[in-house]
Coordinates of C-alpha atoms and ligand atoms in Angstrom, one line a residue:
M1 CA 56.9 -57.8 86.0
C2 CA 55.1 -55.3 88.0
G3 CA 53.5 -51.8 88.0
I4 CA 54.8 -49.1 90.3
V5 CA 53.4 -45.7 91.2
G6 CA 54.2 -42.7 93.4
Y7 CA 52.3 -39.6 94.3
I8 CA 53.1 -36.4 96.1
G9 CA 50.8 -33.4 96.2
H10 CA 47.7 -31.8 97.7
R11 CA 45.4 -34.8 97.5
L12 CA 45.0 -37.7 99.9
A13 CA 47.6 -40.2 98.7
Q14 CA 45.8 -43.4 99.4
P15 CA 42.8 -43.0 96.9
V16 CA 45.2 -41.7 94.2
L17 CA 47.5 -44.6 94.7
L18 CA 44.7 -47.2 94.7
N19 CA 43.2 -45.7 91.6
S20 CA 46.5 -45.6 89.8
L21 CA 47.4 -49.1 90.8
G22 CA 44.1 -50.3 89.4
K23 CA 45.2 -48.9 86.0
L24 CA 48.5 -50.7 86.2
E25 CA 47.0 -54.1 87.1
Y26 CA 47.5 -55.3 83.5
R27 CA 51.3 -55.4 84.4
G28 CA 50.8 -57.8 87.3
Y29 CA 48.0 -58.6 89.7
D30 CA 48.8 -61.4 92.1
S31 CA 49.5 -59.1 95.1
C32 CA 49.8 -55.4 95.8
G33 CA 50.6 -52.8 98.4
I34 CA 51.1 -49.1 99.2
A35 CA 53.2 -47.1 101.7
V36 CA 52.2 -43.6 102.6
A37 CA 54.5 -41.3 104.6
E38 CA 53.9 -38.6 107.2
R39 CA 56.2 -38.6 110.2
S40 CA 56.1 -42.3 110.0
L41 CA 55.5 -44.8 107.2
E42 CA 52.3 -46.8 106.9
V43 CA 52.5 -49.9 104.8
T44 CA 49.5 -52.0 103.7
K45 CA 49.8 -55.1 101.5
A46 CA 47.4 -57.7 100.2
V47 CA 47.5 -60.9 98.2
G48 CA 45.1 -60.5 95.3
R49 CA 43.8 -57.5 93.4
V50 CA 43.8 -53.8 94.2
V51 CA 40.1 -54.1 95.4
E52 CA 41.3 -56.5 98.1
L53 CA 44.0 -54.0 99.1
S54 CA 41.5 -51.1 99.2
R55 CA 39.4 -53.0 101.8
L56 CA 42.4 -53.1 104.1
V57 CA 43.6 -49.5 103.7
A58 CA 42.7 -47.4 106.8
K59 CA 41.8 -43.8 106.2
G60 CA 44.8 -41.5 106.6
S61 CA 45.8 -37.9 105.9
A62 CA 49.1 -38.5 104.1
T63 CA 49.6 -36.7 100.8
A64 CA 52.6 -38.7 99.6
G65 CA 53.1 -42.4 99.0
I66 CA 54.1 -45.2 96.7
G67 CA 52.4 -48.3 95.4
H68 CA 53.0 -51.6 93.6
T69 CA 51.1 -54.3 91.8
R70 CA 53.0 -57.5 91.5
W71 CA 53.5 -60.4 89.2
A72 CA 55.7 -62.8 91.1
T73 CA 59.2 -63.5 89.9
H74 CA 61.3 -64.0 93.0
G75 CA 59.4 -65.6 95.8
A76 CA 55.9 -66.9 96.1
V77 CA 52.7 -64.8 96.1
T78 CA 52.5 -63.9 99.8
T79 CA 51.9 -60.7 101.7
A80 CA 55.5 -60.8 102.9
N81 CA 56.8 -60.8 99.3
A82 CA 54.4 -58.1 98.2
H83 CA 55.9 -54.6 97.8
P84 CA 56.6 -52.0 99.2
H85 CA 59.6 -53.4 101.1
I86 CA 61.1 -51.5 104.0
D87 CA 64.4 -51.2 105.9
C88 CA 65.0 -52.5 109.4
R89 CA 63.8 -49.4 111.2
G90 CA 60.7 -49.0 109.0
R91 CA 61.8 -45.6 107.8
I92 CA 62.4 -46.2 104.1
A93 CA 60.0 -48.0 101.7
V94 CA 60.7 -49.1 98.1
V95 CA 58.7 -50.3 95.2
H96 CA 60.6 -51.9 92.3
N97 CA 59.9 -53.3 88.8
G98 CA 62.7 -55.3 87.2
I99 CA 65.2 -57.9 88.5
I100 CA 68.2 -57.5 90.7
E101 CA 70.5 -60.2 89.5
N102 CA 73.1 -59.9 92.2
Y103 CA 70.6 -59.8 95.1
L104 CA 71.9 -63.0 96.8
E105 CA 75.4 -61.7 97.3
L106 CA 74.1 -58.2 98.3
R107 CA 71.7 -59.8 100.8
A108 CA 74.4 -62.0 102.3
A109 CA 76.6 -59.0 102.8
L110 CA 73.8 -56.9 104.3
E111 CA 72.9 -59.8 106.6
R112 CA 76.5 -60.0 107.8
D113 CA 76.1 -56.3 108.7
G114 CA 73.1 -57.1 110.8
H115 CA 70.2 -56.3 108.4
R116 CA 67.2 -58.7 108.9
F117 CA 65.2 -59.8 105.8
V118 CA 61.6 -60.9 105.9
S119 CA 60.8 -61.7 102.2
E120 CA 62.2 -64.0 99.5
T121 CA 62.4 -61.1 97.0
D122 CA 65.3 -59.6 95.2
T123 CA 63.8 -56.2 95.9
E124 CA 64.2 -56.3 99.6
V125 CA 68.0 -55.6 99.3
L126 CA 67.1 -52.1 98.1
P127 CA 65.6 -50.6 101.3
H128 CA 68.4 -52.1 103.3
L129 CA 71.1 -50.8 100.9
I130 CA 69.5 -47.3 101.0
E131 CA 69.3 -47.5 104.8
K132 CA 73.0 -48.2 104.9
Y133 CA 73.8 -45.0 103.0
Y134 CA 71.0 -42.8 104.3
R135 CA 71.7 -39.6 106.1
E136 CA 68.6 -37.7 107.3
G137 CA 67.2 -35.5 104.5
R138 CA 69.6 -36.9 101.9
L139 CA 67.5 -39.7 100.4
E140 CA 68.5 -39.0 96.8
E141 CA 72.2 -39.4 97.6
A142 CA 71.5 -42.7 99.4
V143 CA 69.5 -44.0 96.4
G144 CA 72.3 -43.0 94.1
L145 CA 74.8 -45.0 96.1
A146 CA 72.5 -48.0 96.4
V147 CA 71.8 -48.3 92.7
K148 CA 75.5 -48.3 92.0
C149 CA 75.7 -51.7 93.8
L150 CA 73.0 -53.3 91.6
V151 CA 73.4 -55.6 88.6
G152 CA 70.2 -56.0 86.7
S153 CA 67.2 -53.9 85.8
Y154 CA 65.2 -51.6 87.9
A155 CA 62.6 -48.9 88.0
I156 CA 62.2 -47.9 91.7
I157 CA 60.4 -45.3 93.7
V158 CA 61.5 -44.6 97.2
I159 CA 59.9 -42.8 100.1
A160 CA 61.2 -42.0 103.6
A161 CA 59.3 -41.2 106.7
G162 CA 59.0 -37.4 107.2
S163 CA 60.3 -36.7 103.8
K164 CA 58.8 -34.0 101.5
S165 CA 59.9 -35.8 98.3
L166 CA 59.9 -39.1 96.4
V167 CA 63.1 -40.4 94.8
A168 CA 62.9 -42.5 91.6
A169 CA 65.5 -44.2 89.5
R170 CA 65.6 -46.4 86.4
R171 CA 67.8 -48.7 84.4
D172 CA 66.3 -51.0 81.7
S173 CA 62.7 -50.7 83.1
P174 CA 60.3 -48.0 82.2
L175 CA 59.5 -45.0 84.4
V176 CA 57.6 -41.8 83.7
I177 CA 57.0 -38.7 85.7
G178 CA 53.5 -37.0 85.5
L179 CA 53.4 -33.3 86.0
G180 CA 50.3 -31.8 87.7
D181 CA 49.4 -28.6 89.4
R182 CA 50.9 -28.6 92.9
E183 CA 51.2 -32.4 92.6
N184 CA 53.4 -34.8 90.7
F185 CA 53.3 -38.5 89.8
V186 CA 55.7 -41.3 89.0
A187 CA 54.7 -44.6 87.4
S188 CA 55.6 -47.5 85.2
D189 CA 53.5 -46.0 82.5
V190 CA 51.2 -43.2 81.7
S191 CA 47.9 -45.1 82.1
A192 CA 48.4 -44.8 85.9
M193 CA 48.2 -41.0 85.7
L194 CA 45.8 -40.1 82.9
D195 CA 43.0 -39.4 85.4
Y196 CA 45.2 -36.5 86.7
T197 CA 47.5 -35.2 84.0
D198 CA 48.6 -35.7 80.4
R199 CA 51.9 -33.9 80.8
V200 CA 54.8 -36.3 81.2
V201 CA 58.5 -36.7 81.3
Y202 CA 60.1 -40.1 80.3
L203 CA 63.1 -40.9 82.4
E204 CA 66.2 -42.3 80.7
D205 CA 68.5 -45.1 81.9
G206 CA 70.7 -43.9 84.8
D207 CA 68.4 -41.1 85.7
I208 CA 67.8 -40.4 89.4
C209 CA 65.0 -38.1 90.1
R210 CA 63.7 -36.2 93.1
V211 CA 60.0 -35.3 92.9
T212 CA 58.3 -32.9 95.2
A213 CA 54.7 -31.6 95.0
D214 CA 56.0 -28.5 93.1
D215 CA 59.1 -29.6 91.2
V216 CA 61.1 -32.4 89.6
F217 CA 64.9 -32.6 89.7
I218 CA 66.6 -35.1 87.4
A219 CA 70.3 -36.1 87.5
N220 CA 72.3 -38.6 85.5
S221 CA 75.9 -39.6 86.4
G222 CA 76.0 -36.8 89.0
T223 CA 75.0 -34.1 86.5
T224 CA 71.6 -32.3 86.5
V225 CA 69.8 -33.0 83.2
S226 CA 66.6 -31.8 81.7
R227 CA 64.2 -34.0 79.9
K228 CA 61.5 -33.0 77.4
V229 CA 58.0 -32.5 78.6
Q230 CA 55.6 -34.4 76.3
V231 CA 51.8 -34.4 76.1
V232 CA 50.3 -37.9 76.0
P233 CA 47.8 -38.2 73.1
W234 CA 45.5 -40.5 75.1
T235 CA 42.6 -39.7 77.3
A236 CA 41.4 -41.3 80.6
E237 CA 38.1 -42.4 78.8
Q238 CA 40.1 -44.5 76.4
V239 CA 41.3 -46.7 79.2
Q240 CA 37.8 -47.4 80.5
K241 CA 35.5 -50.2 79.3
G242 CA 32.9 -47.9 77.8
G243 CA 29.9 -50.3 78.3
Y244 CA 31.7 -53.5 77.1
E245 CA 31.9 -56.5 79.4
H246 CA 35.7 -56.8 78.8
F247 CA 38.5 -54.5 77.6
M248 CA 39.3 -57.2 75.1
L249 CA 35.9 -57.0 73.4
K250 CA 36.1 -53.2 73.5
E251 CA 39.5 -53.3 71.9
I252 CA 38.4 -55.8 69.2
H253 CA 35.6 -53.3 68.3
E254 CA 38.1 -50.4 68.2
Q255 CA 40.0 -52.1 65.4
P256 CA 38.3 -50.2 62.5
K257 CA 39.4 -46.9 64.2
A258 CA 42.9 -48.3 65.0
V259 CA 43.4 -49.2 61.4
S260 CA 42.2 -45.8 60.2
E261 CA 44.7 -44.2 62.6
T262 CA 47.6 -46.4 61.5
L263 CA 46.9 -45.4 57.9
A264 CA 46.2 -41.7 58.5
G265 CA 48.4 -39.3 56.7
R266 CA 50.6 -42.1 55.3
I267 CA 48.8 -42.6 51.9
S268 CA 48.9 -39.8 49.4
V269 CA 45.4 -39.0 48.1
I270 CA 45.7 -38.2 44.5
E271 CA 48.3 -40.7 43.3
P272 CA 47.9 -43.6 45.8
A273 CA 51.4 -44.2 47.3
V274 CA 52.6 -44.9 50.8
T275 CA 55.0 -42.5 52.3
L276 CA 56.4 -43.1 55.7
D277 CA 58.2 -40.3 57.5
I278 CA 61.0 -42.6 58.9
E279 CA 64.7 -42.8 58.6
A280 CA 65.5 -46.0 56.7
P281 CA 68.4 -47.4 54.7
A282 CA 67.8 -46.5 51.0
N283 CA 68.3 -50.0 49.7
P284 CA 68.4 -52.5 52.5
R285 CA 69.7 -55.9 51.4
N286 CA 68.4 -57.9 54.3
I287 CA 65.8 -56.9 56.8
V288 CA 65.3 -58.7 60.1
L289 CA 62.0 -58.3 62.0
T290 CA 62.3 -59.2 65.6
A291 CA 59.5 -59.4 68.2
C292 CA 57.8 -61.6 70.9
G293 CA 54.3 -63.1 71.2
S294 CA 51.6 -61.5 69.0
S295 CA 54.1 -59.0 67.7
Y296 CA 56.2 -61.9 66.4
H297 CA 53.1 -63.0 64.4
A298 CA 52.9 -59.5 62.9
A299 CA 56.6 -59.9 62.1
L300 CA 55.9 -63.1 60.2
I301 CA 53.3 -61.3 58.1
G302 CA 55.9 -58.5 57.6
E303 CA 58.5 -61.0 56.4
L304 CA 56.2 -62.3 53.7
L305 CA 55.0 -58.8 52.6
L306 CA 58.4 -57.4 52.4
T307 CA 59.6 -60.3 50.4
R308 CA 56.6 -60.4 48.1
L309 CA 55.8 -56.8 47.7
A310 CA 59.1 -55.1 48.1
R311 CA 61.3 -57.9 46.9
V312 CA 63.7 -57.4 49.8
R313 CA 65.1 -60.4 51.7
A314 CA 63.4 -60.3 55.1
R315 CA 63.2 -62.7 58.0
A316 CA 61.3 -62.7 61.3
V317 CA 63.3 -63.8 64.3
I318 CA 61.9 -64.4 67.8
A319 CA 63.6 -61.8 70.0
S320 CA 64.5 -64.2 72.7
E321 CA 66.3 -66.3 70.1
F322 CA 68.0 -63.4 68.4
E323 CA 71.5 -63.9 69.9
Q324 CA 71.5 -67.6 69.0
V325 CA 70.4 -67.0 65.5
E326 CA 72.8 -64.1 64.9
P327 CA 70.7 -62.5 62.2
T328 CA 72.9 -59.4 62.3
L329 CA 75.6 -61.3 60.4
D330 CA 73.9 -60.5 57.1
S331 CA 71.3 -57.8 57.8
D332 CA 71.5 -54.1 57.5
W333 CA 68.1 -53.1 58.9
V334 CA 66.6 -54.5 62.1
I335 CA 62.9 -53.7 62.8
A336 CA 61.7 -54.3 66.3
I337 CA 58.0 -54.8 66.6
T338 CA 56.6 -54.2 70.1
Q339 CA 53.3 -52.7 71.1
S340 CA 54.6 -51.7 74.5
G341 CA 58.1 -50.7 73.5
E342 CA 59.3 -52.2 76.7
T343 CA 59.6 -56.0 76.1
A344 CA 62.9 -57.0 77.6
D345 CA 63.7 -59.6 75.0
T346 CA 62.9 -57.3 72.1
L347 CA 65.0 -54.5 73.6
R348 CA 67.9 -56.8 74.1
A349 CA 67.8 -58.0 70.5
T350 CA 67.6 -54.3 69.4
K351 CA 70.7 -53.4 71.4
K352 CA 72.5 -56.3 69.8
A353 CA 71.5 -55.1 66.4
R354 CA 72.7 -51.6 67.2
A355 CA 76.0 -52.9 68.5
A356 CA 76.4 -54.8 65.3
G357 CA 76.0 -51.6 63.3
C358 CA 72.5 -52.3 61.9
A359 CA 70.1 -49.5 61.3
T360 CA 67.1 -49.9 63.6
L361 CA 63.4 -49.1 63.5
A362 CA 60.9 -49.5 66.3
V363 CA 57.3 -50.3 65.3
V364 CA 55.6 -49.3 68.5
N365 CA 52.2 -48.2 70.0
V366 CA 53.4 -46.5 73.1
Q367 CA 54.9 -43.0 72.8
G368 CA 58.0 -42.4 74.8
S369 CA 58.6 -46.1 75.4
T370 CA 62.2 -47.4 75.6
A371 CA 62.2 -48.9 72.1
T372 CA 61.4 -45.5 70.7
R373 CA 64.5 -44.1 72.3
L374 CA 66.7 -47.0 71.5
C375 CA 66.1 -47.2 67.8
D376 CA 67.2 -44.8 65.0
D377 CA 63.5 -44.1 64.3
T378 CA 60.0 -45.1 65.2
L379 CA 56.9 -46.0 63.2
F380 CA 54.0 -45.5 65.6
V381 CA 51.1 -47.8 65.0
R382 CA 48.6 -45.4 66.7
A383 CA 46.2 -48.1 68.0
G384 CA 45.4 -46.1 71.2
P385 CA 45.8 -47.5 74.7
E386 CA 45.3 -51.2 75.0
V387 CA 44.4 -52.5 78.4
S388 CA 43.5 -56.2 78.0
V389 CA 46.5 -58.4 78.4
A390 CA 45.8 -60.2 75.1
A391 CA 46.9 -57.9 72.2
T392 CA 44.1 -57.3 69.7
K393 CA 44.0 -53.8 68.2
T394 CA 47.7 -53.3 68.6
F395 CA 48.3 -56.5 66.6
I396 CA 46.0 -55.4 63.8
A397 CA 47.7 -52.0 63.8
Q398 CA 51.1 -53.7 63.6
V399 CA 50.0 -55.9 60.7
V400 CA 48.7 -52.8 58.9
A401 CA 52.1 -51.1 59.6
M402 CA 53.7 -54.1 57.8
Y403 CA 51.6 -53.4 54.7
L404 CA 52.7 -49.8 54.8
L405 CA 56.3 -50.6 55.3
A406 CA 56.3 -53.1 52.4
L407 CA 54.3 -50.8 50.1
S408 CA 56.5 -47.8 51.0
R409 CA 59.4 -49.6 49.3
G410 CA 57.2 -49.3 46.1
T411 CA 58.9 -51.9 44.0
I412 CA 56.0 -54.0 42.7
D413 CA 54.0 -53.5 39.6
R414 CA 52.3 -50.0 39.8
K415 CA 48.8 -51.2 39.0
A416 CA 48.9 -54.0 41.6
E417 CA 50.3 -51.5 44.2
T418 CA 47.5 -49.0 43.5
D419 CA 44.8 -51.7 43.8
L420 CA 46.3 -52.9 47.1
I421 CA 46.6 -49.4 48.5
N422 CA 43.0 -48.5 47.5
E423 CA 41.7 -51.6 49.1
L424 CA 43.8 -51.1 52.2
K425 CA 42.0 -47.8 52.7
L426 CA 38.7 -49.7 52.7
I427 CA 39.8 -52.1 55.4
P428 CA 38.2 -50.1 58.3
A429 CA 34.8 -50.3 56.6
Y430 CA 35.3 -54.1 56.0
L431 CA 36.2 -54.6 59.6
S432 CA 33.1 -52.8 60.8
R433 CA 31.0 -55.0 58.5
L434 CA 32.7 -58.1 59.9
L435 CA 32.2 -57.0 63.5
D436 CA 28.4 -56.7 62.8
R437 CA 28.5 -60.5 62.5
E438 CA 29.9 -60.9 66.0
S439 CA 26.9 -63.0 67.2
D440 CA 27.4 -65.6 64.4
I441 CA 31.1 -66.0 65.3
A442 CA 30.1 -66.0 69.0
Q443 CA 28.1 -69.2 68.4
H444 CA 31.1 -70.9 67.0
G445 CA 33.2 -69.8 69.9
A446 CA 30.6 -71.2 72.3
Y447 CA 30.5 -74.5 70.4
L448 CA 34.4 -74.8 70.6
A449 CA 34.4 -74.1 74.3
R450 CA 33.3 -77.7 75.0
F451 CA 36.7 -79.1 73.6
T452 CA 40.0 -79.3 75.4
D453 CA 42.1 -79.1 72.3
I454 CA 41.8 -77.1 69.1
F455 CA 43.8 -76.8 65.9
F456 CA 44.0 -73.7 63.8
V457 CA 45.3 -74.3 60.2
A458 CA 46.1 -72.1 57.2
R459 CA 48.6 -71.7 54.4
G460 CA 50.8 -68.9 53.3
I461 CA 50.1 -65.4 54.6
N462 CA 47.3 -66.7 56.9
Y463 CA 49.5 -69.1 58.8
P464 CA 50.7 -66.3 61.2
V465 CA 46.9 -65.6 61.8
A466 CA 46.4 -69.3 62.7
L467 CA 49.3 -68.9 65.1
E468 CA 47.7 -65.8 66.5
G469 CA 44.3 -67.7 66.9
A470 CA 46.0 -70.5 68.8
L471 CA 48.0 -68.1 71.0
K472 CA 44.9 -66.0 71.9
T473 CA 42.9 -69.2 72.7
K474 CA 45.6 -70.5 75.0
E475 CA 46.1 -67.1 76.7
I476 CA 42.6 -66.3 77.6
S477 CA 40.6 -69.6 77.6
Y478 CA 43.3 -72.0 78.9
V479 CA 42.3 -74.4 76.1
H480 CA 45.2 -76.2 74.5
A481 CA 45.5 -74.9 70.9
E482 CA 48.0 -75.4 68.2
A483 CA 48.5 -73.8 64.8
H484 CA 49.8 -75.7 61.8
P485 CA 50.5 -74.9 58.2
A486 CA 47.8 -77.1 56.6
G487 CA 50.3 -78.9 54.5
E488 CA 52.3 -80.0 57.6
L489 CA 49.4 -81.9 59.2
K490 CA 50.3 -85.1 57.4
H491 CA 53.8 -85.0 58.9
G492 CA 52.6 -85.6 62.5
P493 CA 49.6 -83.6 63.7
F494 CA 47.3 -86.0 61.7
A495 CA 47.8 -88.5 64.5
L496 CA 45.7 -86.2 66.8
L497 CA 42.8 -85.7 64.5
G498 CA 39.4 -87.1 65.5
P499 CA 36.0 -86.1 66.9
N500 CA 37.7 -84.4 69.9
M501 CA 40.0 -82.3 67.9
P502 CA 38.1 -79.5 66.1
V503 CA 39.9 -77.6 63.4
V504 CA 39.5 -73.9 62.5
A505 CA 40.7 -73.6 58.9
L506 CA 41.4 -70.2 57.3
A507 CA 40.7 -70.6 53.6
P508 CA 40.4 -67.3 51.6
K509 CA 40.3 -67.6 47.8
D510 CA 44.0 -67.2 47.2
E511 CA 46.5 -69.3 45.5
T512 CA 46.5 -71.8 48.3
Y513 CA 42.7 -72.3 48.1
S514 CA 42.5 -75.7 46.3
L515 CA 45.3 -77.1 48.5
M516 CA 43.3 -75.9 51.6
Q517 CA 40.3 -77.7 50.2
S518 CA 42.2 -80.9 49.9
S519 CA 43.6 -80.5 53.5
M520 CA 40.2 -80.0 54.9
K521 CA 38.8 -83.1 53.1
E522 CA 41.7 -85.0 54.7
I523 CA 40.9 -83.5 58.1
K524 CA 37.2 -84.4 57.7
A525 CA 38.0 -87.9 56.7
R526 CA 39.8 -88.4 60.1
G527 CA 36.6 -87.3 62.0
S528 CA 37.6 -83.8 63.2
P529 CA 34.8 -81.2 63.1
V530 CA 35.9 -78.4 60.7
I531 CA 35.0 -74.7 60.9
A532 CA 36.1 -72.9 57.8
V533 CA 36.7 -69.2 57.6
V534 CA 36.0 -68.3 53.9
D535 CA 35.3 -65.3 51.7
E536 CA 31.8 -64.1 51.2
G537 CA 30.4 -65.6 48.0
D538 CA 32.3 -68.9 48.5
S539 CA 29.8 -71.7 48.5
D540 CA 32.2 -74.5 47.7
M541 CA 33.5 -74.8 51.3
E542 CA 30.1 -75.5 52.6
Q543 CA 30.3 -78.9 51.0
V544 CA 33.6 -79.6 52.8
A545 CA 33.4 -78.0 56.2
D546 CA 30.9 -78.6 59.0
Y547 CA 30.5 -74.9 59.7
V548 CA 31.4 -71.8 57.7
I549 CA 32.2 -68.3 58.8
K550 CA 32.1 -65.7 56.0
V551 CA 34.3 -62.6 55.9
P552 CA 34.2 -59.8 53.4
A553 CA 36.1 -60.8 50.3
V554 CA 39.2 -58.7 49.8
Q555 CA 42.3 -59.0 47.8
P556 CA 43.9 -62.3 49.0
L557 CA 47.0 -60.5 50.3
L558 CA 44.8 -58.4 52.7
S559 CA 42.8 -61.4 54.1
P560 CA 45.0 -61.8 57.2
I561 CA 43.6 -58.5 58.6
L562 CA 40.0 -59.8 58.5
N563 CA 40.7 -63.3 59.5
T564 CA 42.5 -62.0 62.6
V565 CA 39.2 -60.5 63.8
V566 CA 37.5 -63.9 63.4
V567 CA 40.1 -65.8 65.4
Q568 CA 40.1 -63.1 68.1
L569 CA 36.3 -63.3 68.5
I570 CA 36.4 -67.1 68.5
S571 CA 39.0 -67.1 71.3
Y572 CA 37.1 -64.4 73.2
Y573 CA 33.8 -66.4 73.1
I574 CA 35.6 -69.7 74.0
A575 CA 37.0 -67.9 77.1
K576 CA 33.7 -66.2 77.9
T577 CA 31.7 -69.5 77.6
R578 CA 34.2 -71.1 79.9
G579 CA 33.9 -68.2 82.4
C580 CA 37.6 -67.2 82.3
P581 CA 39.0 -63.9 83.6
I582 CA 39.5 -62.6 80.0
D583 CA 41.3 -59.3 80.6
R584 CA 43.6 -60.8 83.3
P585 CA 44.7 -64.3 82.3
A586 CA 46.5 -66.3 84.8
N587 CA 50.3 -66.1 84.9
L588 CA 50.5 -63.5 82.0
A589 CA 51.2 -59.9 81.9
K590 CA 50.8 -57.4 79.1
S591 CA 54.3 -55.9 79.2
V592 CA 57.1 -58.3 80.0
T593 CA 60.1 -56.3 81.1
V594 CA 62.2 -59.3 82.3
L595 CA 64.3 -61.6 80.1
Ligands
LIG601 C1 53.3 -60.3 76.4 C2 51.9 -60.1 76.0 C3 51.6 -60.4 74.6 C4 52.5 -59.6 73.7 C5 54.0 -59.9 74.1 C6 54.9 -58.9 73.3 O1 53.6 -61.7 76.3 O2 51.0 -60.9 76.9 O3 50.2 -60.1 74.3 O4 52.3 -60.0 72.3 O5 54.2 -59.6 75.5 O6 54.7 -57.6 73.8 P1 55.1 -56.3 73.0 O7 54.7 -55.2 73.9 O8 56.6 -56.4 72.8 O9 54.3 -56.3 71.7

């Protein structure tokens, strides 16, 4: 998991590369490096963040170069393993995102031919392979021959000493070209180039591309191809912190806007009804929602909503388990939920679904991402760019997309449907009201920060929110957290209850409320401190819980949206109190493009 970038144009390459790498750090940040080319190549690498690298970079006059920010997969975090990697003569440099599965055999063969390797990475075979095929001035051809030898996934950018172009290629890893005025860019994603351009071209699998300062040439299977130029609907300001201490907090506060955007134009005004402009089977018998991480929790909410509201059989399947579970046996519509649109497990599951003849829909935040091109159609969640590794506004937007999907099937009682849609429209206002109570929730987060273990419990549609709370807490505060359906506690987790195991209980006034009350009494009886998240106006829970957090009372089915904000803020303030690097948690990356 890494971020790669290339620049060629009229500016000095080093500052552009360093700036762009900073924007890609969310993809990996254990080490980084750049190579700039004039008559010779100059390579600088560092263990640590881009700021560390920028201290080492000597001033230069090169106007072309490539860069990489790494999240180690093959080989430890060392300068030698950091990219760019170079060939024996130091004439060719390569940055790579992906995994070359057959690198050991390629490396053995190259070593037999006299190539000397200096790193433990899979990537290093690439500059040597390219060197093997390279004839002066014909870099593109050499890259084409080299990638033919590879098994696995790659997005690569290659530069050669003395060359007036970059060469890029992709298979199963994202790569986008940015078009500027007398300058062009290549990167893993658009955030790396938004400071310079919003005109982009997304490369397809098998594309090999030569980029000069003035032009871009793309070929696939030996034939020249043209790809559509798209305008990115995001601005450079959106990927800055805007006065917040962390991107995560900024993105939590952007949720009212994110929800408004997700809803925009999808609810008719006069007669409230949801209309989605997507290609979908008219009467799907079985729907499978597949996803990873937070997106999987949105899928669990989707499962329940589709079943309850649309009366369609639906099930959520973790994407990395998709093949084992074989959900395609009885499903006709597979919905892949992925904010990035690039998660390798989710893409693999989607390909399996397509191969099995299922219709596919991508629920995605990133325009032009691989999932959007893989699926029959896309429902964009429109949360705007999300920088923090921990998903927040993209998760809320996915959840809202699940309500829209379920309601668009329009099969429940008309009055209930109208009420739900009308209240859904008010959610952005409710979210803003809840966010005004941030300091209250912050106190509870600070209190929880003293514990090493936390339980999140809920029933029904809020159980996925409990899962999300536990995931966020683990991810950013490194505190052990588990989520349980409250009714399951007595089947094992009870053994862990006691004064050192605080419990956050999500207890809106829905049909599970009295059972939640009983569960909480049982928890209290075993000595665990209880923080209950309840509806405004609920005074009963104050008798049961130690602390109470109140959220605007909405229709029970909509409560997950508001409760999500509470668990996000709790996890944020646990992490902040513990002094954790919130936006860049250890060992995690935002977009996981490896299986
Ligand atoms: C990573 C991120 C999670 C995210 C998951 C799925 O693990 O750290 O925050 O939920 O990937 O990502 P996707 O882009 O498919 O939603």
